[in-house]
């Protein structure tokens, strides 16, 4: 196997220095009663920090809007109690030598089982997916209030000691519903026939976040081509379309693009550079010049969506990852299920204890171990 040393180089941006290139991917846990993270949540993240995760991205934590979450125990990132709980989480991670960012989020009109918030869900055009109506279309006032709420959450992240912040703009949730033509049918200034036109909402969110945190605090934006509503969806079908999508976001204030794929080794445009071509994060870095995070089934068979159906995964080789990292195709790699099932995953990789790595057990989704 290629040396794992490439994973353990430091990484720095805007005063933030990470001791290695490994990021804990954000994973919804739905275990914050009344929306308030508690000692169990803090201990869960602290265990990963104690075992050398370079940067922890929290589970999605929602902004201050009436229907911003799609499960009852998703944590808030607003209100005195929730913010105090998150400060305790950040403090616990720092005490264990880690760095941490909240992922700030609005779930839009998406469904998750039978639960629904008391307020009507909101989205660009009252659609969950193609020809699938739900909730209400956002008014101009709703849109600006939501943009302001993202900015407020980012400012609260900085004020409560977090090291950076990630905006969730992927996977068919609210920001992504503005990007996607299938869910954004608006004919006003928040819609349009082209992806850059439909990106205005995300650009304004990024600007609000940047204004709230200032110029020297890193801002991460998570994006995906695929949607939970349509795994085959593709916002940018060519590098030129990707450039037209990403560059305005970078200019608005994004420092790092977190490029979500279901399988990190799959090329984004194989018709251009072949079966071994650059992945989504590789192309985003090439196009924008910004650092990128890749993610998707690292070190495991299967892929994460199957986990919610109870499917486990076994350990697989890291060779493909190490080869791509050695070429600096992308800068950081996010690890999800492997770290969920094994808090010591990074330490084991660093020590070369590959035979001790654990596969993913779907039962671990029910715990904060």
PDB file of C-alpha atoms in Angstrom, residues 61-333:
ATOM      1  CA  UNK A  61     -27.641  21.870  12.742  1.00  0.00           C
ATOM      2  CA  UNK A  62     -30.479  24.103  11.692  1.00  0.00           C
ATOM      3  CA  UNK A  63     -30.899  27.846  11.354  1.00  0.00           C
ATOM      4  CA  UNK A  64     -33.655  29.916  12.946  1.00  0.00           C
ATOM      5  CA  UNK A  65     -36.606  29.355  10.622  1.00  0.00           C
ATOM      6  CA  UNK A  66     -40.033  27.936  11.586  1.00  0.00           C
ATOM      7  CA  UNK A  67     -39.637  24.671   9.622  1.00  0.00           C
ATOM      8  CA  UNK A  68     -35.903  24.301   9.098  1.00  0.00           C
ATOM      9  CA  UNK A  69     -35.600  20.653  10.174  1.00  0.00           C
ATOM     10  CA  UNK A  70     -37.207  17.412   9.010  1.00  0.00           C
ATOM     11  CA  UNK A  71     -36.717  15.272  12.142  1.00  0.00           C
ATOM     12  CA  UNK A  72     -37.680  16.123  15.736  1.00  0.00           C
ATOM     13  CA  UNK A  73     -34.275  15.771  17.430  1.00  0.00           C
ATOM     14  CA  UNK A  74     -32.055  17.485  14.879  1.00  0.00           C
ATOM     15  CA  UNK A  75     -30.134  20.149  16.821  1.00  0.00           C
ATOM     16  CA  UNK A  76     -30.765  23.867  16.530  1.00  0.00           C
ATOM     17  CA  UNK A  77     -27.987  26.383  15.979  1.00  0.00           C
ATOM     18  CA  UNK A  78     -30.003  29.210  17.511  1.00  0.00           C
ATOM     19  CA  UNK A  79     -31.400  30.029  20.907  1.00  0.00           C
ATOM     20  CA  UNK A  80     -29.595  30.372  24.238  1.00  0.00           C
ATOM     21  CA  UNK A  81     -29.794  26.706  25.299  1.00  0.00           C
ATOM     22  CA  UNK A  82     -28.755  25.202  21.979  1.00  0.00           C
ATOM     23  CA  UNK A  83     -25.846  27.603  21.519  1.00  0.00           C
ATOM     24  CA  UNK A  84     -24.635  26.889  25.058  1.00  0.00           C
ATOM     25  CA  UNK A  85     -24.790  23.195  24.229  1.00  0.00           C
ATOM     26  CA  UNK A  86     -22.776  23.741  21.060  1.00  0.00           C
ATOM     27  CA  UNK A  87     -20.195  25.817  22.918  1.00  0.00           C
ATOM     28  CA  UNK A  88     -19.718  22.863  25.266  1.00  0.00           C
ATOM     29  CA  UNK A  89     -19.225  20.613  22.240  1.00  0.00           C
ATOM     30  CA  UNK A  90     -16.610  22.948  20.751  1.00  0.00           C
ATOM     31  CA  UNK A  91     -14.835  23.232  24.092  1.00  0.00           C
ATOM     32  CA  UNK A  92     -14.728  19.437  24.492  1.00  0.00           C
ATOM     33  CA  UNK A  93     -13.248  19.015  21.004  1.00  0.00           C
ATOM     34  CA  UNK A  94     -10.614  21.685  21.672  1.00  0.00           C
ATOM     35  CA  UNK A  95      -9.698  20.088  25.007  1.00  0.00           C
ATOM     36  CA  UNK A  96      -8.937  16.920  23.053  1.00  0.00           C
ATOM     37  CA  UNK A  97      -6.761  18.639  20.463  1.00  0.00           C
ATOM     38  CA  UNK A  98      -9.298  18.892  17.654  1.00  0.00           C
ATOM     39  CA  UNK A  99     -10.783  21.576  15.415  1.00  0.00           C
ATOM     40  CA  UNK A 100     -14.499  21.828  14.718  1.00  0.00           C
ATOM     41  CA  UNK A 101     -17.061  23.516  12.462  1.00  0.00           C
ATOM     42  CA  UNK A 102     -20.842  23.425  12.698  1.00  0.00           C
ATOM     43  CA  UNK A 103     -22.659  22.542   9.517  1.00  0.00           C
ATOM     44  CA  UNK A 104     -25.480  25.083   9.273  1.00  0.00           C
ATOM     45  CA  UNK A 105     -28.520  23.816   7.462  1.00  0.00           C
ATOM     46  CA  UNK A 106     -32.119  24.195   6.334  1.00  0.00           C
ATOM     47  CA  UNK A 107     -33.834  21.019   5.152  1.00  0.00           C
ATOM     48  CA  UNK A 108     -36.246  22.818   2.828  1.00  0.00           C
ATOM     49  CA  UNK A 109     -39.293  20.806   1.822  1.00  0.00           C
ATOM     50  CA  UNK A 110     -37.671  17.374   2.199  1.00  0.00           C
ATOM     51  CA  UNK A 111     -39.451  14.553   3.998  1.00  0.00           C
ATOM     52  CA  UNK A 112     -38.028  12.156   6.555  1.00  0.00           C
ATOM     53  CA  UNK A 113     -40.594   9.559   7.512  1.00  0.00           C
ATOM     54  CA  UNK A 114     -43.980  10.686   8.815  1.00  0.00           C
ATOM     55  CA  UNK A 115     -42.784  13.475  11.107  1.00  0.00           C
ATOM     56  CA  UNK A 116     -43.448  17.050  10.064  1.00  0.00           C
ATOM     57  CA  UNK A 117     -42.790  20.392  11.760  1.00  0.00           C
ATOM     58  CA  UNK A 118     -45.712  22.441  13.032  1.00  0.00           C
ATOM     59  CA  UNK A 119     -45.114  25.175  10.452  1.00  0.00           C
ATOM     60  CA  UNK A 120     -45.478  24.462   6.757  1.00  0.00           C
ATOM     61  CA  UNK A 121     -42.227  23.484   5.078  1.00  0.00           C
ATOM     62  CA  UNK A 122     -40.770  26.039   2.670  1.00  0.00           C
ATOM     63  CA  UNK A 123     -38.806  25.820  -0.561  1.00  0.00           C
ATOM     64  CA  UNK A 124     -38.307  27.827  -3.770  1.00  0.00           C
ATOM     65  CA  UNK A 125     -41.406  26.499  -5.527  1.00  0.00           C
ATOM     66  CA  UNK A 126     -43.252  24.313  -3.008  1.00  0.00           C
ATOM     67  CA  UNK A 127     -41.710  21.188  -4.541  1.00  0.00           C
ATOM     68  CA  UNK A 128     -39.710  18.349  -2.961  1.00  0.00           C
ATOM     69  CA  UNK A 129     -38.643  16.984  -6.330  1.00  0.00           C
ATOM     70  CA  UNK A 130     -39.877  16.803  -9.907  1.00  0.00           C
ATOM     71  CA  UNK A 131     -43.693  17.136  -9.895  1.00  0.00           C
ATOM     72  CA  UNK A 132     -43.788  16.403  -6.145  1.00  0.00           C
ATOM     73  CA  UNK A 133     -45.525  19.288  -4.337  1.00  0.00           C
ATOM     74  CA  UNK A 134     -45.155  19.991  -0.625  1.00  0.00           C
ATOM     75  CA  UNK A 135     -45.395  23.049   1.583  1.00  0.00           C
ATOM     76  CA  UNK A 136     -45.242  26.652   0.456  1.00  0.00           C
ATOM     77  CA  UNK A 137     -43.172  28.652  -1.985  1.00  0.00           C
ATOM     78  CA  UNK A 138     -40.994  31.188  -0.201  1.00  0.00           C
ATOM     79  CA  UNK A 139     -41.899  34.846  -0.457  1.00  0.00           C
ATOM     80  CA  UNK A 140     -39.294  37.549  -0.970  1.00  0.00           C
ATOM     81  CA  UNK A 141     -39.483  38.260   2.764  1.00  0.00           C
ATOM     82  CA  UNK A 142     -39.035  34.549   3.582  1.00  0.00           C
ATOM     83  CA  UNK A 143     -35.961  34.375   1.369  1.00  0.00           C
ATOM     84  CA  UNK A 144     -34.234  37.375   2.925  1.00  0.00           C
ATOM     85  CA  UNK A 145     -35.126  36.213   6.449  1.00  0.00           C
ATOM     86  CA  UNK A 146     -33.565  32.853   5.677  1.00  0.00           C
ATOM     87  CA  UNK A 147     -30.423  34.469   4.291  1.00  0.00           C
ATOM     88  CA  UNK A 148     -30.188  36.555   7.451  1.00  0.00           C
ATOM     89  CA  UNK A 149     -30.656  33.431   9.592  1.00  0.00           C
ATOM     90  CA  UNK A 150     -27.707  31.714   7.870  1.00  0.00           C
ATOM     91  CA  UNK A 151     -25.580  34.790   8.558  1.00  0.00           C
ATOM     92  CA  UNK A 152     -26.670  34.918  12.204  1.00  0.00           C
ATOM     93  CA  UNK A 153     -25.829  31.221  12.687  1.00  0.00           C
ATOM     94  CA  UNK A 154     -22.363  31.720  11.201  1.00  0.00           C
ATOM     95  CA  UNK A 155     -21.715  34.698  13.466  1.00  0.00           C
ATOM     96  CA  UNK A 156     -22.829  32.635  16.460  1.00  0.00           C
ATOM     97  CA  UNK A 157     -20.434  29.868  15.404  1.00  0.00           C
ATOM     98  CA  UNK A 158     -17.508  32.250  15.530  1.00  0.00           C
ATOM     99  CA  UNK A 159     -18.676  33.832  18.789  1.00  0.00           C
ATOM    100  CA  UNK A 160     -18.979  30.432  20.458  1.00  0.00           C
ATOM    101  CA  UNK A 161     -15.455  29.337  19.650  1.00  0.00           C
ATOM    102  CA  UNK A 162     -15.812  27.255  16.512  1.00  0.00           C
ATOM    103  CA  UNK A 163     -12.833  27.207  14.162  1.00  0.00           C
ATOM    104  CA  UNK A 164     -14.688  27.498  10.860  1.00  0.00           C
ATOM    105  CA  UNK A 165     -18.233  27.029   9.543  1.00  0.00           C
ATOM    106  CA  UNK A 166     -19.793  24.894   6.816  1.00  0.00           C
ATOM    107  CA  UNK A 167     -22.916  25.851   4.859  1.00  0.00           C
ATOM    108  CA  UNK A 168     -24.942  22.819   3.727  1.00  0.00           C
ATOM    109  CA  UNK A 169     -25.798  23.445   0.079  1.00  0.00           C
ATOM    110  CA  UNK A 170     -26.085  19.816  -1.055  1.00  0.00           C
ATOM    111  CA  UNK A 171     -28.241  16.682  -1.225  1.00  0.00           C
ATOM    112  CA  UNK A 172     -31.554  18.197  -2.235  1.00  0.00           C
ATOM    113  CA  UNK A 173     -32.074  20.403   0.841  1.00  0.00           C
ATOM    114  CA  UNK A 174     -33.077  24.072   0.712  1.00  0.00           C
ATOM    115  CA  UNK A 175     -30.039  25.686  -0.924  1.00  0.00           C
ATOM    116  CA  UNK A 176     -29.794  22.803  -3.372  1.00  0.00           C
ATOM    117  CA  UNK A 177     -33.506  23.142  -4.140  1.00  0.00           C
ATOM    118  CA  UNK A 178     -32.720  26.632  -5.419  1.00  0.00           C
ATOM    119  CA  UNK A 179     -29.854  25.290  -7.567  1.00  0.00           C
ATOM    120  CA  UNK A 180     -31.898  22.473  -9.114  1.00  0.00           C
ATOM    121  CA  UNK A 181     -34.187  23.269 -12.055  1.00  0.00           C
ATOM    122  CA  UNK A 182     -36.541  20.448 -11.009  1.00  0.00           C
ATOM    123  CA  UNK A 183     -37.359  22.225  -7.726  1.00  0.00           C
ATOM    124  CA  UNK A 184     -36.813  25.877  -8.656  1.00  0.00           C
ATOM    125  CA  UNK A 185     -39.508  26.963 -11.085  1.00  0.00           C
ATOM    126  CA  UNK A 186     -39.460  30.592 -10.028  1.00  0.00           C
ATOM    127  CA  UNK A 187     -39.674  33.313 -12.645  1.00  0.00           C
ATOM    128  CA  UNK A 188     -38.453  36.117 -10.396  1.00  0.00           C
ATOM    129  CA  UNK A 189     -34.857  37.063  -9.514  1.00  0.00           C
ATOM    130  CA  UNK A 190     -34.441  33.873  -7.442  1.00  0.00           C
ATOM    131  CA  UNK A 191     -35.029  31.509 -10.365  1.00  0.00           C
ATOM    132  CA  UNK A 192     -34.125  31.312 -14.013  1.00  0.00           C
ATOM    133  CA  UNK A 193     -33.240  29.027 -16.873  1.00  0.00           C
ATOM    134  CA  UNK A 194     -29.539  28.791 -16.019  1.00  0.00           C
ATOM    135  CA  UNK A 195     -27.675  27.414 -13.019  1.00  0.00           C
ATOM    136  CA  UNK A 196     -25.908  30.748 -12.327  1.00  0.00           C
ATOM    137  CA  UNK A 197     -29.301  32.469 -12.166  1.00  0.00           C
ATOM    138  CA  UNK A 198     -30.629  29.835  -9.765  1.00  0.00           C
ATOM    139  CA  UNK A 199     -27.473  30.219  -7.661  1.00  0.00           C
ATOM    140  CA  UNK A 200     -28.383  33.722  -6.504  1.00  0.00           C
ATOM    141  CA  UNK A 201     -29.846  32.453  -3.214  1.00  0.00           C
ATOM    142  CA  UNK A 202     -26.649  30.530  -2.382  1.00  0.00           C
ATOM    143  CA  UNK A 203     -24.495  33.514  -3.338  1.00  0.00           C
ATOM    144  CA  UNK A 204     -26.480  35.771  -1.006  1.00  0.00           C
ATOM    145  CA  UNK A 205     -26.230  33.175   1.794  1.00  0.00           C
ATOM    146  CA  UNK A 206     -22.455  33.057   1.372  1.00  0.00           C
ATOM    147  CA  UNK A 207     -22.252  36.862   1.380  1.00  0.00           C
ATOM    148  CA  UNK A 208     -24.284  37.011   4.592  1.00  0.00           C
ATOM    149  CA  UNK A 209     -22.085  34.385   6.216  1.00  0.00           C
ATOM    150  CA  UNK A 210     -18.926  36.194   5.131  1.00  0.00           C
ATOM    151  CA  UNK A 211     -20.216  39.502   6.468  1.00  0.00           C
ATOM    152  CA  UNK A 212     -21.017  37.864   9.816  1.00  0.00           C
ATOM    153  CA  UNK A 213     -17.642  36.157  10.328  1.00  0.00           C
ATOM    154  CA  UNK A 214     -15.308  38.703   8.736  1.00  0.00           C
ATOM    155  CA  UNK A 215     -12.548  38.187   6.180  1.00  0.00           C
ATOM    156  CA  UNK A 216     -10.224  35.946   8.199  1.00  0.00           C
ATOM    157  CA  UNK A 217     -12.576  33.117   9.248  1.00  0.00           C
ATOM    158  CA  UNK A 218     -12.728  30.141   6.850  1.00  0.00           C
ATOM    159  CA  UNK A 219     -16.064  29.414   5.161  1.00  0.00           C
ATOM    160  CA  UNK A 220     -16.796  25.962   3.734  1.00  0.00           C
ATOM    161  CA  UNK A 221     -19.648  25.207   1.333  1.00  0.00           C
ATOM    162  CA  UNK A 222     -20.881  21.654   0.836  1.00  0.00           C
ATOM    163  CA  UNK A 223     -22.216  20.908  -2.639  1.00  0.00           C
ATOM    164  CA  UNK A 224     -23.359  17.840  -4.546  1.00  0.00           C
ATOM    165  CA  UNK A 225     -24.448  17.031  -8.041  1.00  0.00           C
ATOM    166  CA  UNK A 226     -26.715  14.167  -6.878  1.00  0.00           C
ATOM    167  CA  UNK A 227     -29.888  14.683  -4.866  1.00  0.00           C
ATOM    168  CA  UNK A 228     -31.591  12.363  -2.403  1.00  0.00           C
ATOM    169  CA  UNK A 229     -34.600  12.870  -4.700  1.00  0.00           C
ATOM    170  CA  UNK A 230     -32.602  11.789  -7.791  1.00  0.00           C
ATOM    171  CA  UNK A 231     -29.206  10.118  -7.496  1.00  0.00           C
ATOM    172  CA  UNK A 232     -28.522  10.674 -11.204  1.00  0.00           C
ATOM    173  CA  UNK A 233     -29.151  14.426 -11.120  1.00  0.00           C
ATOM    174  CA  UNK A 234     -26.301  16.603 -12.406  1.00  0.00           C
ATOM    175  CA  UNK A 235     -26.341  20.364 -12.027  1.00  0.00           C
ATOM    176  CA  UNK A 236     -23.174  20.984 -14.053  1.00  0.00           C
ATOM    177  CA  UNK A 237     -22.828  18.687 -17.031  1.00  0.00           C
ATOM    178  CA  UNK A 238     -19.539  20.159 -18.293  1.00  0.00           C
ATOM    179  CA  UNK A 239     -16.497  21.870 -16.763  1.00  0.00           C
ATOM    180  CA  UNK A 240     -17.692  25.158 -18.251  1.00  0.00           C
ATOM    181  CA  UNK A 241     -21.041  24.817 -16.490  1.00  0.00           C
ATOM    182  CA  UNK A 242     -19.233  23.938 -13.271  1.00  0.00           C
ATOM    183  CA  UNK A 243     -17.095  27.057 -13.587  1.00  0.00           C
ATOM    184  CA  UNK A 244     -20.183  29.228 -14.116  1.00  0.00           C
ATOM    185  CA  UNK A 245     -21.717  27.662 -10.978  1.00  0.00           C
ATOM    186  CA  UNK A 246     -18.740  27.711  -8.612  1.00  0.00           C
ATOM    187  CA  UNK A 247     -16.866  30.906  -9.409  1.00  0.00           C
ATOM    188  CA  UNK A 248     -19.608  33.297  -8.200  1.00  0.00           C
ATOM    189  CA  UNK A 249     -19.751  31.308  -4.955  1.00  0.00           C
ATOM    190  CA  UNK A 250     -16.003  31.626  -4.507  1.00  0.00           C
ATOM    191  CA  UNK A 251     -16.179  35.348  -5.243  1.00  0.00           C
ATOM    192  CA  UNK A 252     -18.970  35.694  -2.659  1.00  0.00           C
ATOM    193  CA  UNK A 253     -16.680  34.306   0.045  1.00  0.00           C
ATOM    194  CA  UNK A 254     -16.307  30.517  -0.088  1.00  0.00           C
ATOM    195  CA  UNK A 255     -12.820  29.413   0.962  1.00  0.00           C
ATOM    196  CA  UNK A 256     -13.220  25.625   0.675  1.00  0.00           C
ATOM    197  CA  UNK A 257     -15.610  23.576  -1.454  1.00  0.00           C
ATOM    198  CA  UNK A 258     -16.766  20.314   0.131  1.00  0.00           C
ATOM    199  CA  UNK A 259     -17.698  18.222  -2.897  1.00  0.00           C
ATOM    200  CA  UNK A 260     -20.003  15.367  -1.984  1.00  0.00           C
ATOM    201  CA  UNK A 261     -20.043  12.164  -4.010  1.00  0.00           C
ATOM    202  CA  UNK A 262     -21.502   8.801  -3.112  1.00  0.00           C
ATOM    203  CA  UNK A 263     -18.183   7.198  -4.162  1.00  0.00           C
ATOM    204  CA  UNK A 264     -15.117   9.455  -4.135  1.00  0.00           C
ATOM    205  CA  UNK A 265     -13.220   7.479  -6.785  1.00  0.00           C
ATOM    206  CA  UNK A 266     -15.766   8.035  -9.550  1.00  0.00           C
ATOM    207  CA  UNK A 267     -14.652  10.555 -12.204  1.00  0.00           C
ATOM    208  CA  UNK A 268     -16.844  13.603 -12.618  1.00  0.00           C
ATOM    209  CA  UNK A 269     -16.399  13.930 -16.380  1.00  0.00           C
ATOM    210  CA  UNK A 270     -15.134  10.550 -17.659  1.00  0.00           C
ATOM    211  CA  UNK A 271     -15.934  11.546 -21.216  1.00  0.00           C
ATOM    212  CA  UNK A 272     -13.197  14.185 -20.926  1.00  0.00           C
ATOM    213  CA  UNK A 273     -10.426  12.567 -18.901  1.00  0.00           C
ATOM    214  CA  UNK A 274     -11.292   8.870 -18.787  1.00  0.00           C
ATOM    215  CA  UNK A 275     -12.263   6.349 -16.156  1.00  0.00           C
ATOM    216  CA  UNK A 276      -9.424   7.417 -13.853  1.00  0.00           C
ATOM    217  CA  UNK A 277     -10.171  11.115 -14.240  1.00  0.00           C
ATOM    218  CA  UNK A 278     -10.594  13.805 -11.641  1.00  0.00           C
ATOM    219  CA  UNK A 279     -13.480  13.430  -9.235  1.00  0.00           C
ATOM    220  CA  UNK A 280     -15.893  16.225  -8.308  1.00  0.00           C
ATOM    221  CA  UNK A 281     -13.499  17.746  -5.765  1.00  0.00           C
ATOM    222  CA  UNK A 282     -10.631  17.462  -8.248  1.00  0.00           C
ATOM    223  CA  UNK A 283     -12.512  19.363 -10.917  1.00  0.00           C
ATOM    224  CA  UNK A 284     -13.731  21.976  -8.441  1.00  0.00           C
ATOM    225  CA  UNK A 285     -10.150  22.609  -7.349  1.00  0.00           C
ATOM    226  CA  UNK A 286      -8.890  22.739 -10.928  1.00  0.00           C
ATOM    227  CA  UNK A 287     -11.610  25.188 -11.979  1.00  0.00           C
ATOM    228  CA  UNK A 288     -11.648  27.535  -8.987  1.00  0.00           C
ATOM    229  CA  UNK A 289      -8.157  27.216  -7.526  1.00  0.00           C
ATOM    230  CA  UNK A 290      -9.787  26.878  -4.099  1.00  0.00           C
ATOM    231  CA  UNK A 291      -8.975  24.038  -1.702  1.00  0.00           C
ATOM    232  CA  UNK A 292     -11.473  21.194  -1.775  1.00  0.00           C
ATOM    233  CA  UNK A 293     -12.704  18.372   0.433  1.00  0.00           C
ATOM    234  CA  UNK A 294     -13.619  15.058  -1.189  1.00  0.00           C
ATOM    235  CA  UNK A 295     -15.891  12.463   0.393  1.00  0.00           C
ATOM    236  CA  UNK A 296     -17.743   9.263  -0.429  1.00  0.00           C
ATOM    237  CA  UNK A 297     -17.408   5.695   0.909  1.00  0.00           C
ATOM    238  CA  UNK A 298     -13.810   6.114   2.092  1.00  0.00           C
ATOM    239  CA  UNK A 299     -12.315   2.823   3.225  1.00  0.00           C
ATOM    240  CA  UNK A 300     -15.597   0.953   3.012  1.00  0.00           C
ATOM    241  CA  UNK A 301     -17.605  -1.138   0.592  1.00  0.00           C
ATOM    242  CA  UNK A 302     -21.109  -0.006  -0.268  1.00  0.00           C
ATOM    243  CA  UNK A 303     -22.197   3.601   0.154  1.00  0.00           C
ATOM    244  CA  UNK A 304     -23.752   5.626   2.914  1.00  0.00           C
ATOM    245  CA  UNK A 305     -27.350   5.866   1.692  1.00  0.00           C
ATOM    246  CA  UNK A 306     -27.681   2.079   1.948  1.00  0.00           C
ATOM    247  CA  UNK A 307     -26.811   2.380   5.641  1.00  0.00           C
ATOM    248  CA  UNK A 308     -30.225   3.895   6.334  1.00  0.00           C
ATOM    249  CA  UNK A 309     -31.727   0.667   4.999  1.00  0.00           C
ATOM    250  CA  UNK A 310     -29.681  -1.323   7.520  1.00  0.00           C
ATOM    251  CA  UNK A 311     -26.827  -2.307   5.199  1.00  0.00           C
ATOM    252  CA  UNK A 312     -23.367  -2.666   6.701  1.00  0.00           C
ATOM    253  CA  UNK A 313     -20.020  -2.341   4.928  1.00  0.00           C
ATOM    254  CA  UNK A 314     -16.667  -4.057   5.173  1.00  0.00           C
ATOM    255  CA  UNK A 315     -13.200  -2.515   5.128  1.00  0.00           C
ATOM    256  CA  UNK A 316     -11.608  -1.823   1.738  1.00  0.00           C
ATOM    257  CA  UNK A 317      -8.202  -0.590   0.606  1.00  0.00           C
ATOM    258  CA  UNK A 318      -7.167   3.053   0.905  1.00  0.00           C
ATOM    259  CA  UNK A 319      -4.799   2.817  -2.067  1.00  0.00           C
ATOM    260  CA  UNK A 320      -6.969   4.795  -4.477  1.00  0.00           C
ATOM    261  CA  UNK A 321      -7.393   7.559  -1.916  1.00  0.00           C
ATOM    262  CA  UNK A 322      -3.669   7.705  -1.153  1.00  0.00           C
ATOM    263  CA  UNK A 323      -2.782   7.863  -4.837  1.00  0.00           C
ATOM    264  CA  UNK A 324      -5.182  10.768  -5.426  1.00  0.00           C
ATOM    265  CA  UNK A 325      -3.998  12.584  -2.305  1.00  0.00           C
ATOM    266  CA  UNK A 326      -0.369  12.148  -3.340  1.00  0.00           C
ATOM    267  CA  UNK A 327      -1.217  13.961  -6.584  1.00  0.00           C
ATOM    268  CA  UNK A 328      -2.995  16.755  -4.657  1.00  0.00           C
ATOM    269  CA  UNK A 329      -6.150  16.138  -6.667  1.00  0.00           C
ATOM    270  CA  UNK A 330      -7.985  17.537  -3.636  1.00  0.00           C
ATOM    271  CA  UNK A 331      -6.762  18.834  -0.288  1.00  0.00           C
ATOM    272  CA  UNK A 332      -8.793  17.107   2.402  1.00  0.00           C
ATOM    273  CA  UNK A 333     -10.773  13.883   2.664  1.00  0.00           C
TER     274      UNK A 333
END
